Coordinates of C-alpha atoms and ligand atoms in Angstrom, one line a residue:
X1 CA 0.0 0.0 0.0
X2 CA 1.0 3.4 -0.6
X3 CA 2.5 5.7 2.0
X4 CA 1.3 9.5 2.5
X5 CA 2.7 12.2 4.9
X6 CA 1.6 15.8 5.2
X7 CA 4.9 18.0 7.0
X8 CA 6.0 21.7 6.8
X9 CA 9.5 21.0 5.9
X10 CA 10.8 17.5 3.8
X11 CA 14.6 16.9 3.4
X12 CA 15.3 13.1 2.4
X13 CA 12.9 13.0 -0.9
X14 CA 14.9 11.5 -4.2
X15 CA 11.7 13.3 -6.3
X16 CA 10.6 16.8 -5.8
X17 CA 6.8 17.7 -7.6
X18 CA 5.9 21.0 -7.9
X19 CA 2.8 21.7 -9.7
X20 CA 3.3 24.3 -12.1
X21 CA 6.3 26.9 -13.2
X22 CA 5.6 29.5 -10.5
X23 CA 6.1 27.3 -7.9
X24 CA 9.4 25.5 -8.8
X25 CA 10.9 29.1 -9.7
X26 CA 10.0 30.3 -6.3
X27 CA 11.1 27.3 -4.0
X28 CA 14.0 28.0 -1.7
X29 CA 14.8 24.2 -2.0
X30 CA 17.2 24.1 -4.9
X31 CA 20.1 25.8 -5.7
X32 CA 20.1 29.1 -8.6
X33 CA 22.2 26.8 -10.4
X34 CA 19.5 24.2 -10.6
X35 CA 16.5 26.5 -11.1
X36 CA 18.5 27.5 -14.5
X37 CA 18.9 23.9 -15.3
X38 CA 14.9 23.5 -14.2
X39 CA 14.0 26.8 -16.6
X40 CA 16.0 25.5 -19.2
X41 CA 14.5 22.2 -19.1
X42 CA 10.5 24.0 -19.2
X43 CA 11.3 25.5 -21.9
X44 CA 13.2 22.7 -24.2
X45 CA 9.9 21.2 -23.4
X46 CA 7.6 23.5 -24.4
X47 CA 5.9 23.1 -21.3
X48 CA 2.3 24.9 -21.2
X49 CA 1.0 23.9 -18.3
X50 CA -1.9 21.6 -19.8
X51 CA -4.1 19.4 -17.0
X52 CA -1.5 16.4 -16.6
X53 CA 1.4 17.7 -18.2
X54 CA 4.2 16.5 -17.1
X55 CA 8.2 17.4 -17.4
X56 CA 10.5 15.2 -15.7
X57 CA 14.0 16.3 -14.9
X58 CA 16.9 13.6 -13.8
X59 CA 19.4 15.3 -12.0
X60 CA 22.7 13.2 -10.4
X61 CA 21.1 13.0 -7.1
X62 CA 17.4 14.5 -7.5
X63 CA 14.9 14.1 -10.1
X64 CA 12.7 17.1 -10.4
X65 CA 9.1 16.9 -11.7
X66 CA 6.8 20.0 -12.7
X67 CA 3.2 19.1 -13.4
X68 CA 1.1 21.4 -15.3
X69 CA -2.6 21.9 -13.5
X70 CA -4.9 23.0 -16.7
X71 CA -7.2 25.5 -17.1
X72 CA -9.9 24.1 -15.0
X73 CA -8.1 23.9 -11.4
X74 CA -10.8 22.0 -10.2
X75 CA -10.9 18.8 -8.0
X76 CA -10.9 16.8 -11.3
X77 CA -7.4 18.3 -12.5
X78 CA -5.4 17.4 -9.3
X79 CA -6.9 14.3 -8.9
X80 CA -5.8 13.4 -12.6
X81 CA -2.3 14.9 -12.1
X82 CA -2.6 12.2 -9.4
X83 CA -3.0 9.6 -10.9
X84 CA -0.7 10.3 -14.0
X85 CA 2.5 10.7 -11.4
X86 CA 1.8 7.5 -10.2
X87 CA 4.4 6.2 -13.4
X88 CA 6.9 8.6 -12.7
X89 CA 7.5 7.4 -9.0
X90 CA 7.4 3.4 -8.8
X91 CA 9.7 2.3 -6.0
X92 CA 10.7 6.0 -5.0
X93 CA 10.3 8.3 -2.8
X94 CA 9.1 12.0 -3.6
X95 CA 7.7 15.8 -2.0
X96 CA 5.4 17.3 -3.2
X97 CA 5.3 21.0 -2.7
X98 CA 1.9 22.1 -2.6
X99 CA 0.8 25.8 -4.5
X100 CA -2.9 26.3 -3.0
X101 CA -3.0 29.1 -5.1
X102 CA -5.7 28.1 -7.4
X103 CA -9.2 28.7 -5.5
X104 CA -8.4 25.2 -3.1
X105 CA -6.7 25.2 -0.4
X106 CA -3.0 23.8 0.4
X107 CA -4.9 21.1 2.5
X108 CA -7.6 20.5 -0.6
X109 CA -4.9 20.3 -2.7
X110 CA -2.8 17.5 -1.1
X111 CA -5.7 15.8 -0.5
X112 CA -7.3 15.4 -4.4
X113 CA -3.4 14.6 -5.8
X114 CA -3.3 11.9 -2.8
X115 CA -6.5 10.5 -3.9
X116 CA -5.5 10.6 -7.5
X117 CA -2.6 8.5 -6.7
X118 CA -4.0 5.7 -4.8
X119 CA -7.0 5.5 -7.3
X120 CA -4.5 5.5 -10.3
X121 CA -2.2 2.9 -8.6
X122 CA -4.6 0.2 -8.1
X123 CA -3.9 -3.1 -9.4
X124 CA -5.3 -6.4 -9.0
X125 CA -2.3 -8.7 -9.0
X126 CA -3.2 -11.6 -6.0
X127 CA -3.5 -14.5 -8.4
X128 CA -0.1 -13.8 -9.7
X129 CA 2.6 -15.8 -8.3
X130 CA 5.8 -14.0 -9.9
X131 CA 6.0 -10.4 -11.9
X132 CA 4.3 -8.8 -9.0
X133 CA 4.2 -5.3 -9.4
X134 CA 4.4 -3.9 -5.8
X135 CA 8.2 -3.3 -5.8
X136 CA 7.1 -0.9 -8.9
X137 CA 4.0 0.8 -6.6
X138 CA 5.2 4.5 -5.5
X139 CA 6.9 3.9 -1.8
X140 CA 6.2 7.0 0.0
X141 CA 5.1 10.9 -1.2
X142 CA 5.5 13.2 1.6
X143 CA 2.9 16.6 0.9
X144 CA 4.8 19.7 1.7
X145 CA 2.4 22.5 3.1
X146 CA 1.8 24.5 6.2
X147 CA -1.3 22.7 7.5
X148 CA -0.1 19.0 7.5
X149 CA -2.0 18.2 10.5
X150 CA -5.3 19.3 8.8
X151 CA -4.1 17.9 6.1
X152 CA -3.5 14.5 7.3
X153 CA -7.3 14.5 9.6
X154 CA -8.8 15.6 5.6
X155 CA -7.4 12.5 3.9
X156 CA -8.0 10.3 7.0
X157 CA -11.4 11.3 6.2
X158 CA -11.5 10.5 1.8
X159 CA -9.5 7.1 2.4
X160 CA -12.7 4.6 3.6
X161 CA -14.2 5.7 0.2
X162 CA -11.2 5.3 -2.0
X163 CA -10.3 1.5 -0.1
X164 CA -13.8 1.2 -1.0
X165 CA -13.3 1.6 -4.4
X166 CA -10.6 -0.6 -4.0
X167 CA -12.8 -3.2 -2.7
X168 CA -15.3 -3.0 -5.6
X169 CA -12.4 -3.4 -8.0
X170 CA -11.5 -6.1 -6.2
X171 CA -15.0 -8.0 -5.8
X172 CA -15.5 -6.8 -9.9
X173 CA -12.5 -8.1 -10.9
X174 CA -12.8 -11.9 -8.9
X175 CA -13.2 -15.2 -11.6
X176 CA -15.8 -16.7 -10.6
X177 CA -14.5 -19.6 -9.3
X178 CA -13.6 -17.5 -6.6
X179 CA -16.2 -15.5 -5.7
X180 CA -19.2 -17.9 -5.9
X181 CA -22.6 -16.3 -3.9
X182 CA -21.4 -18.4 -1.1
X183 CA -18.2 -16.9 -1.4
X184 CA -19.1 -13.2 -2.0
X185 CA -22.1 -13.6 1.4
X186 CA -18.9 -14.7 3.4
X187 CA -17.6 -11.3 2.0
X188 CA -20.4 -9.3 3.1
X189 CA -20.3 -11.1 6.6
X190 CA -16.8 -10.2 7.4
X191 CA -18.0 -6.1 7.1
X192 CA -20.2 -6.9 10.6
X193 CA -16.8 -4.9 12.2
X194 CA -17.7 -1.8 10.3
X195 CA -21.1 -1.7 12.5
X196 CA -22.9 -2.8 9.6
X197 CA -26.1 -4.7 10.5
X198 CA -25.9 -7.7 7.8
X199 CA -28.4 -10.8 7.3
X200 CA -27.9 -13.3 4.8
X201 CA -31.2 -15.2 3.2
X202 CA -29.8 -18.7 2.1
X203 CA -31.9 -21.0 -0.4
X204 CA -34.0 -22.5 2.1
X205 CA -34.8 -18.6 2.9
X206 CA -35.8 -17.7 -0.5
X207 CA -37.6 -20.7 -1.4
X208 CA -39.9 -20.2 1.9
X209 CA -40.2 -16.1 1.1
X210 CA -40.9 -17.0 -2.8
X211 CA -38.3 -15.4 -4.9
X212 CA -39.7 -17.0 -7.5
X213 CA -38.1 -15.1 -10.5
X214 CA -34.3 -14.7 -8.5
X215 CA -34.7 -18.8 -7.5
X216 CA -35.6 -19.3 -11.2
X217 CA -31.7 -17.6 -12.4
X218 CA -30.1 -19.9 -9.9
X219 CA -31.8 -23.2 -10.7
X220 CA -29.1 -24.2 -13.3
X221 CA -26.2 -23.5 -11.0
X222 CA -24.8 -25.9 -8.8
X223 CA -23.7 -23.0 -6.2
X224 CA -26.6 -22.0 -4.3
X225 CA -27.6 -18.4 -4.2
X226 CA -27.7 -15.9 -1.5
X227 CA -29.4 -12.4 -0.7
X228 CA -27.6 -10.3 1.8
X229 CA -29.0 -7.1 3.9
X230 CA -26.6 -4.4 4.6
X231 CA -28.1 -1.5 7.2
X232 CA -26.5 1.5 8.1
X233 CA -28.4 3.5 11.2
X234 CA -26.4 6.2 11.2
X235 CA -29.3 8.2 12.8
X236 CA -31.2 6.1 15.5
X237 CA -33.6 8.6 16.1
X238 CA -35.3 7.9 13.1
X239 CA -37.1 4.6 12.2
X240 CA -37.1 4.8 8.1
X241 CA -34.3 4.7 5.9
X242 CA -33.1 7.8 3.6
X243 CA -32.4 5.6 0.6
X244 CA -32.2 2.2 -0.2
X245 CA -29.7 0.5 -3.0
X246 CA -30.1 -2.2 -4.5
X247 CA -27.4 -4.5 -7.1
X248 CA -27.4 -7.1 -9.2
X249 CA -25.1 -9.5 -8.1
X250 CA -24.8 -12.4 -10.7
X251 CA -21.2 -14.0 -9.8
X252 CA -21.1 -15.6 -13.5
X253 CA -23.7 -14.7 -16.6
X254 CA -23.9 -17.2 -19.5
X255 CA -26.7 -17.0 -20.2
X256 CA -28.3 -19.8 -19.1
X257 CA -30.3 -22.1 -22.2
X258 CA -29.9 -18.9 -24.1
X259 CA -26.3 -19.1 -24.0
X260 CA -24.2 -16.4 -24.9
X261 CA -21.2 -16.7 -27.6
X262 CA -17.5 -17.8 -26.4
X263 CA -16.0 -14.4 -27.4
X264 CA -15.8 -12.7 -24.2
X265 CA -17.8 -14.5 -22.4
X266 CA -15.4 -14.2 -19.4
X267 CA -15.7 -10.9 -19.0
X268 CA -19.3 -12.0 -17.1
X269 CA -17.2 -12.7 -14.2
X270 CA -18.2 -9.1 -13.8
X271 CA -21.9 -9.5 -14.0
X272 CA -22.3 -8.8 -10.2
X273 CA -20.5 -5.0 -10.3
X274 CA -23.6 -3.5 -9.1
X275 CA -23.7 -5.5 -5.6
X276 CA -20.2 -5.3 -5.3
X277 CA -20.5 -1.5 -5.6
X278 CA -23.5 -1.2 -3.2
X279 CA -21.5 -3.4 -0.4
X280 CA -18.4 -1.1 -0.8
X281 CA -20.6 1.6 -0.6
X282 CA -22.3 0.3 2.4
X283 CA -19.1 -0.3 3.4
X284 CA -18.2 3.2 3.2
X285 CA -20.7 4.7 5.2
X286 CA -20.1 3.2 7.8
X287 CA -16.5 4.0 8.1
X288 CA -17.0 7.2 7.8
X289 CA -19.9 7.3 9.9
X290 CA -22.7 9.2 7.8
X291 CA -25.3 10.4 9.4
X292 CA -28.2 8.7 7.5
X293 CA -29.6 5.5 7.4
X294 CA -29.1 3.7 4.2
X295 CA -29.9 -0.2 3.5
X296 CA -28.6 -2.3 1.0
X297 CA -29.7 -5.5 -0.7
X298 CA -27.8 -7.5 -3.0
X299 CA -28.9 -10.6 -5.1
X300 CA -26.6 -13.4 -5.3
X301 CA -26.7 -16.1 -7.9
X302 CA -25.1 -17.5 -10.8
X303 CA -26.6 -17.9 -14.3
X304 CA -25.9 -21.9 -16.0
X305 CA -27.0 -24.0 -18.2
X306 CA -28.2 -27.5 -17.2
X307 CA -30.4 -29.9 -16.8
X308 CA -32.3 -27.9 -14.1
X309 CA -31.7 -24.6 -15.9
X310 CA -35.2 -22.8 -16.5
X311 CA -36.1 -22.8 -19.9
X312 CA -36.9 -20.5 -22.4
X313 CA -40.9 -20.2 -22.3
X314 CA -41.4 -20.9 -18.5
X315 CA -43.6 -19.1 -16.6
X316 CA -42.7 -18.1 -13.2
X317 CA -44.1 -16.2 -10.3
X318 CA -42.2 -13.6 -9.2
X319 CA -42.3 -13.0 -5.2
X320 CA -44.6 -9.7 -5.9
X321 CA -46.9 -12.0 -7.1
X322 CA -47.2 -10.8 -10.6
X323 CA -46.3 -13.7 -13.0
X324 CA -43.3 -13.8 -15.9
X325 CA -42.7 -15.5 -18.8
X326 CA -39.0 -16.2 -19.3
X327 CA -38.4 -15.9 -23.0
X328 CA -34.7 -15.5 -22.7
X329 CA -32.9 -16.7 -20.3
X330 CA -30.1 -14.1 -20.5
X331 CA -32.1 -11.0 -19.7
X332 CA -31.5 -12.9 -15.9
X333 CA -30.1 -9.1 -14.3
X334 CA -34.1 -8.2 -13.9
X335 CA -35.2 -11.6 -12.4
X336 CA -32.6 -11.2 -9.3
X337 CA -33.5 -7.8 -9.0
X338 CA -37.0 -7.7 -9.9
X339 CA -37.5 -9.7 -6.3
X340 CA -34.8 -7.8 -4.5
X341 CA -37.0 -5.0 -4.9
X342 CA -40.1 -6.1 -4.2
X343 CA -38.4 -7.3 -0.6
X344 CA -36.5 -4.0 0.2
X345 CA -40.1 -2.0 -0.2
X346 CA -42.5 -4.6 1.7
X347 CA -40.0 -5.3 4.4
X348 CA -38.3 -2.2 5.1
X349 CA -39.4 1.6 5.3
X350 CA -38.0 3.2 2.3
X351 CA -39.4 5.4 -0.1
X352 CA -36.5 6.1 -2.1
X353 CA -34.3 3.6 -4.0
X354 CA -31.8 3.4 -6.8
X355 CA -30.6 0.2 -8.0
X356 CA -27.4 -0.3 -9.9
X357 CA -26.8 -3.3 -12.2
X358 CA -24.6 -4.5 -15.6
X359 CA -28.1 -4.7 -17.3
X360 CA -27.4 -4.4 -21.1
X361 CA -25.8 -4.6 -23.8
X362 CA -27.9 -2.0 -25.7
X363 CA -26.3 0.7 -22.9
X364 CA -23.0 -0.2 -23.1
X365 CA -23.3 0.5 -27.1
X366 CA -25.1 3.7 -26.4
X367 CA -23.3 4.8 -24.2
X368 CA -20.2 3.3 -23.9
X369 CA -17.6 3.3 -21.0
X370 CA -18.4 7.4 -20.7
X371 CA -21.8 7.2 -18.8
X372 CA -24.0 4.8 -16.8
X373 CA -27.8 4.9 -18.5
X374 CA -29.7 6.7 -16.0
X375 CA -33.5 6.0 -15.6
X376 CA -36.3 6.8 -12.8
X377 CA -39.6 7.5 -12.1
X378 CA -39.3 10.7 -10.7
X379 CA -37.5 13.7 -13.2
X380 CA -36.2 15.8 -10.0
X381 CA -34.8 12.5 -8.7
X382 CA -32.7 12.1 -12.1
X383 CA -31.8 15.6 -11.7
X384 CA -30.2 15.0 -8.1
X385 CA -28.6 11.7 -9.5
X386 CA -27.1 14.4 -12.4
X387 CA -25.1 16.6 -10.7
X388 CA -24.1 14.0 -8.3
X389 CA -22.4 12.6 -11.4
X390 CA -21.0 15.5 -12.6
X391 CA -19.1 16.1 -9.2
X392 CA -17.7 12.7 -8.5
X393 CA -16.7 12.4 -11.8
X394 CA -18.8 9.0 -12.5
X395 CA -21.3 10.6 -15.1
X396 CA -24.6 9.0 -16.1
X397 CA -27.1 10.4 -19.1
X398 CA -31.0 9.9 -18.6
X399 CA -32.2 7.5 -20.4
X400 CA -36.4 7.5 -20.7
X401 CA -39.0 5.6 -20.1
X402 CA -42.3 5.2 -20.7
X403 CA -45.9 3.3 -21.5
X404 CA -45.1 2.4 -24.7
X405 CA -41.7 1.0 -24.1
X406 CA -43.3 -0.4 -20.9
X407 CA -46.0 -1.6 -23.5
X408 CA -43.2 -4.0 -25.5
X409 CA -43.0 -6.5 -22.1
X410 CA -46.4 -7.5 -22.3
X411 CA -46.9 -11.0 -22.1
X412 CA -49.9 -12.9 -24.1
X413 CA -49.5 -15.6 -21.8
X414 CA -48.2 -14.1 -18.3
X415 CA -48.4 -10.7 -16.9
X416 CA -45.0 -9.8 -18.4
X417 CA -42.4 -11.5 -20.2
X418 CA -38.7 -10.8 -19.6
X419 CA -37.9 -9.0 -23.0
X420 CA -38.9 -6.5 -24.6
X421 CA -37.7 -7.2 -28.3
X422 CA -34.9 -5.7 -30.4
X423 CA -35.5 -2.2 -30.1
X424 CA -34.8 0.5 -27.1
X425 CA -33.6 -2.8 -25.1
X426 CA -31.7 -0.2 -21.8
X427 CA -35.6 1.2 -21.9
X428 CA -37.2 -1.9 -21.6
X429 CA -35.1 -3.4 -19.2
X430 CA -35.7 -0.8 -17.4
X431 CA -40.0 -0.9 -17.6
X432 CA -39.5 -4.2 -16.6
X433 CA -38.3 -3.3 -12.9
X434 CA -40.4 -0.5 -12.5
X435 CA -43.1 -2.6 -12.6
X436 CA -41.7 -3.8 -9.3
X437 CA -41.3 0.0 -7.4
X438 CA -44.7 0.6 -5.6
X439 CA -46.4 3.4 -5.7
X440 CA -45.4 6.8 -4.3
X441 CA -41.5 4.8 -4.2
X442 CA -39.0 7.2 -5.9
X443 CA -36.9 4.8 -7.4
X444 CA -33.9 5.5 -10.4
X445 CA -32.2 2.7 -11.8
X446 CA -28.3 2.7 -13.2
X447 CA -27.2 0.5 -16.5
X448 CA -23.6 0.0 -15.7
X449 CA -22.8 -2.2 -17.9
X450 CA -20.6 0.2 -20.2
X451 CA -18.5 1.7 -17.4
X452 CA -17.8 -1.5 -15.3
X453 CA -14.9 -2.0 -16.8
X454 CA -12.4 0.0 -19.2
X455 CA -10.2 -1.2 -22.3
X456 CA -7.5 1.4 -21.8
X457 CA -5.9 2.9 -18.4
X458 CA -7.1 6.1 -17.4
X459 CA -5.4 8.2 -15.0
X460 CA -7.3 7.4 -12.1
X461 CA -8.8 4.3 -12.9
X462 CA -6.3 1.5 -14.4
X463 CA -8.1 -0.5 -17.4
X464 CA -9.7 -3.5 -16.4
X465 CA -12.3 -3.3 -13.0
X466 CA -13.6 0.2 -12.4
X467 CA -15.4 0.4 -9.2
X468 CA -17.5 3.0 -10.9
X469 CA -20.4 3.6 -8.5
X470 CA -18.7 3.9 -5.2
X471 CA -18.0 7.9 -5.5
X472 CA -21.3 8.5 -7.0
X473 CA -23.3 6.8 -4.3
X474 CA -20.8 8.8 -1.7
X475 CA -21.6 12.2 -3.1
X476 CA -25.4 11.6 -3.1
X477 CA -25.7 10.0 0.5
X478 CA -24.0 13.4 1.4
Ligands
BES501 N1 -25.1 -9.2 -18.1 C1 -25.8 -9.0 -19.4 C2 -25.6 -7.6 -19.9 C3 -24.2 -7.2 -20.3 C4 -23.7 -7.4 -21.6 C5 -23.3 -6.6 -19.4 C6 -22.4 -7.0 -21.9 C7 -22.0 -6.2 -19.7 C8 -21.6 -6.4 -21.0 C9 -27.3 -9.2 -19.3 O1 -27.7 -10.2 -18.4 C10 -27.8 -9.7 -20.6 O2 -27.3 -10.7 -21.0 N2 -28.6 -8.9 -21.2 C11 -29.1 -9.2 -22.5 C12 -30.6 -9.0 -22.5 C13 -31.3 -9.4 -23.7 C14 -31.3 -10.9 -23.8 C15 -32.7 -8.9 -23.7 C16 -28.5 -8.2 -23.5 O3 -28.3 -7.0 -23.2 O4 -28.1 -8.7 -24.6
ZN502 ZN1 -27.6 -12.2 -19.2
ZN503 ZN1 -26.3 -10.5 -16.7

């Protein structure tokens, strides 16, 4: 793990950062001589100060670094300066001299580049047994500025969130064979020390309680699934909860009888993101302590073909009672959470709940890895959900719905069926579990199935599991 300190002075540093030209011309920690050297070296590289830039200068015993902080100056820009010095420092150690001269604080400052470094440093390397990377992580950055012990309380406060995200990477990025539902409820258990109040429904639970459609997913599988409760009373005084989330946790999609092609098909190892961002998330909370009450439900299950697989043309009843024909057994996301739904709002007081789930691939090709598909019920709701995005950086676009999209799931046989055809299929999905949100429950739903997981390495998110969610979710229970 990466090592931070916040101190007025630094003197044993092999890498000294200073963010921006100002700053390096001005410090009283290198000699005229090497400030000429440093100039020199700005201008060779036509350095303009661009978010990210950065120029790198070896010297026999110190290697100076000048980062360039964009025009924005916003929380965004040092978090990504961040994450992009991350490759500059494997296995060294380095000051960085903080400027707090752009509308943040010194202390706001260190804490965004300290976060951008962590996030862009993550890697998931546990199942490899040689070429491990950690001799390569950055050892130590020491944050030079005249507040360190504020400093140092601020980040103590932003790190449950980012090991959060870490955890959700973690969870996402699991084969299957490791994290089975058993596996992941075992997970979920162990987070009892946060304070979280946790309950796990097993399959003689569900059966008895009539998850019929979630039950239905699982009945190919030869690992049994699980539902687990999270809640988070931050306020005791209170008996209802502020917000509910729910996720779709399916350890393993094939498919089921409607298998899916080979090509790729791994990459539904990652078919349970949504849970594993709400239990982070729960997670979270309570490490930090938030001051609201927040429950979390995640459905467990893994989607296989066999001799006990549901078929394509069953009819099942869902535990809301309304009945479903299955005409694809790959649109399985909506079963699971379909009844996780239904159970949060009949069991628990809530009134407003957003659910999070890799639902589609008509999303992800909308919308790519560069926004979640954002629907609700409720326009102010989406609103709220918006700028929430905009400020943590994990951006979703609103998506609609409506009758005659909510039309294309009716059933001639059942009360539904479990696709709506080929067209608008993010919009259909997403009638389908609104038609399991009871009245006057303001509920938004989040396709993440584009931004789950990224092709390339961005600077604060490595490719490969994002985590995306965990920030969001932060920001809004705020
Ligand atoms: N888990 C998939 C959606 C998905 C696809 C997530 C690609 C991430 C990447 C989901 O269960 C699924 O298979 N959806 C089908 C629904 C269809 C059969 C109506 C889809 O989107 O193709
Ligand atoms: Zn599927
Ligand atoms: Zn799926």
């Amino acid at each position: 793990m990466m090592q931070f300190d916040f101190k007025k002075e630094s003197t044993k540093e092999s890498v000294l950062i200073f963010a921006t030209r100002d700053k390096v011309l001005k410090t009283k920690k290198l000699s005229p001589a090497k400030l000429k050297v440093v100039n020199q070296s700005l201008l060779q590289a036509d350095f303009k100060a661009k978010e990210g830039e950065i120029v790198s200068i070896l010297g026999a015993e110190q290697q100076i670094i000048v980062v360039g902080v964009g025009a924005k100056k916003d929380k965004n820009a040092f978090e990504t300066i961040g994450g992009k010095l991350v490759s500059y420092l494997k296995g060294k150690e380095a000051s960085y001299y903080t400027m707090g001269t752009f509308g943040l604080t010194e202390v706001e400052e260190a804490v965004f580049v300290a976060t951008g470094m962590m996030l862009g440093g993550y890697q998931f390397d546990k199942y490899k047994t040689k070429d491990k990377k950690e001799d390569q992580q950055v050892k130590k950055v020491t944050f030079v500025l005249n507040e360190p012990t504020k400093a140092k309380s601020a980040f103590k406060k932003v790190l449950p969130i980012i090991e959060s995200v870490y955890m959700a990477r973690d969870l996402s990025a699991e084969p299957a064979n490791h994290l089975t539902p058993v596996l992941f409820a075992k997970r979920i258990q162990e987070l009892q020390e946060t304070g979280l109040e946790i309950e796990i429904l097993s399959l003689k639970d569900l059966k008895a309680k009539k998850f019929g459609m979630l039950l239905s997913v699982a009945q190919g599988s030869q690992n049994e699934p699980k539902v687990a409760i999270m809640k988070w009373i931050g306020n005791p005084k209170k008996k209802t909860f502020d917000i509910g989330f729910v996720g779709k946790g399916v350890t393993f999609d094939s498919g089921g009888i409607s298998l899916k092609p080979g090509a790729g098909m791994g990459d539904m190892k990652q078919d349970m993101t949504g849970a594993a961002v709400v239990v982070s998330s729960m997670r979270s909370f309570a490490l930090r302590g938030v001051k609201s009450n927040v429950i979390g439900i995640v459905g467990l299950v893994e989607n296989m073909p066999s001799g006990t697989a549901s078929r394509p043309g069953d009819v099942v009843t869902s535990l809301s009672g309304q009945t479903v024909e299955i005409l694809n057994t790959d649109a399985e996301g909506r079963l699971v959470l379909g009844d996780c739904l239904w159970y949060m709002q009949s069991q628990y007081k809530v009134t407003k709940i957003i659910d999070l789930a890799t639902l589609t691939g008509a999303v992800m090709a909308a919308l790519g890895e560069e926004y979640a598909g954002l629907f609700s019920n409720e326009d102010s709701f989406a609103e709220t959900i918006l700028s929430a995005g905009k400020e943590s950086g994990e951006e979703v676009w609103h998506l609609p719905i409506n009758k005659a999209y909510d039309k294309m799931i009716d059933s001639d046989i059942a009360d539904m069926k479990n696709i709506g055809g080929r067209l608008a299929g993010g919009s259909t999905a997403a009638c389908f579990l609104a038609r399991f949100i009871k009245k006057g429950v303001v509920w938004a739903h989040l396709d993440i199935a584009g931004v789950d997981k990224y092709e390339k390495s961005r600077p604060i998110t490595p490719k490969g599991a994002t985590g995306w969610g965990v920030r969001l979710l932060n920001y809004l229970v705020e």
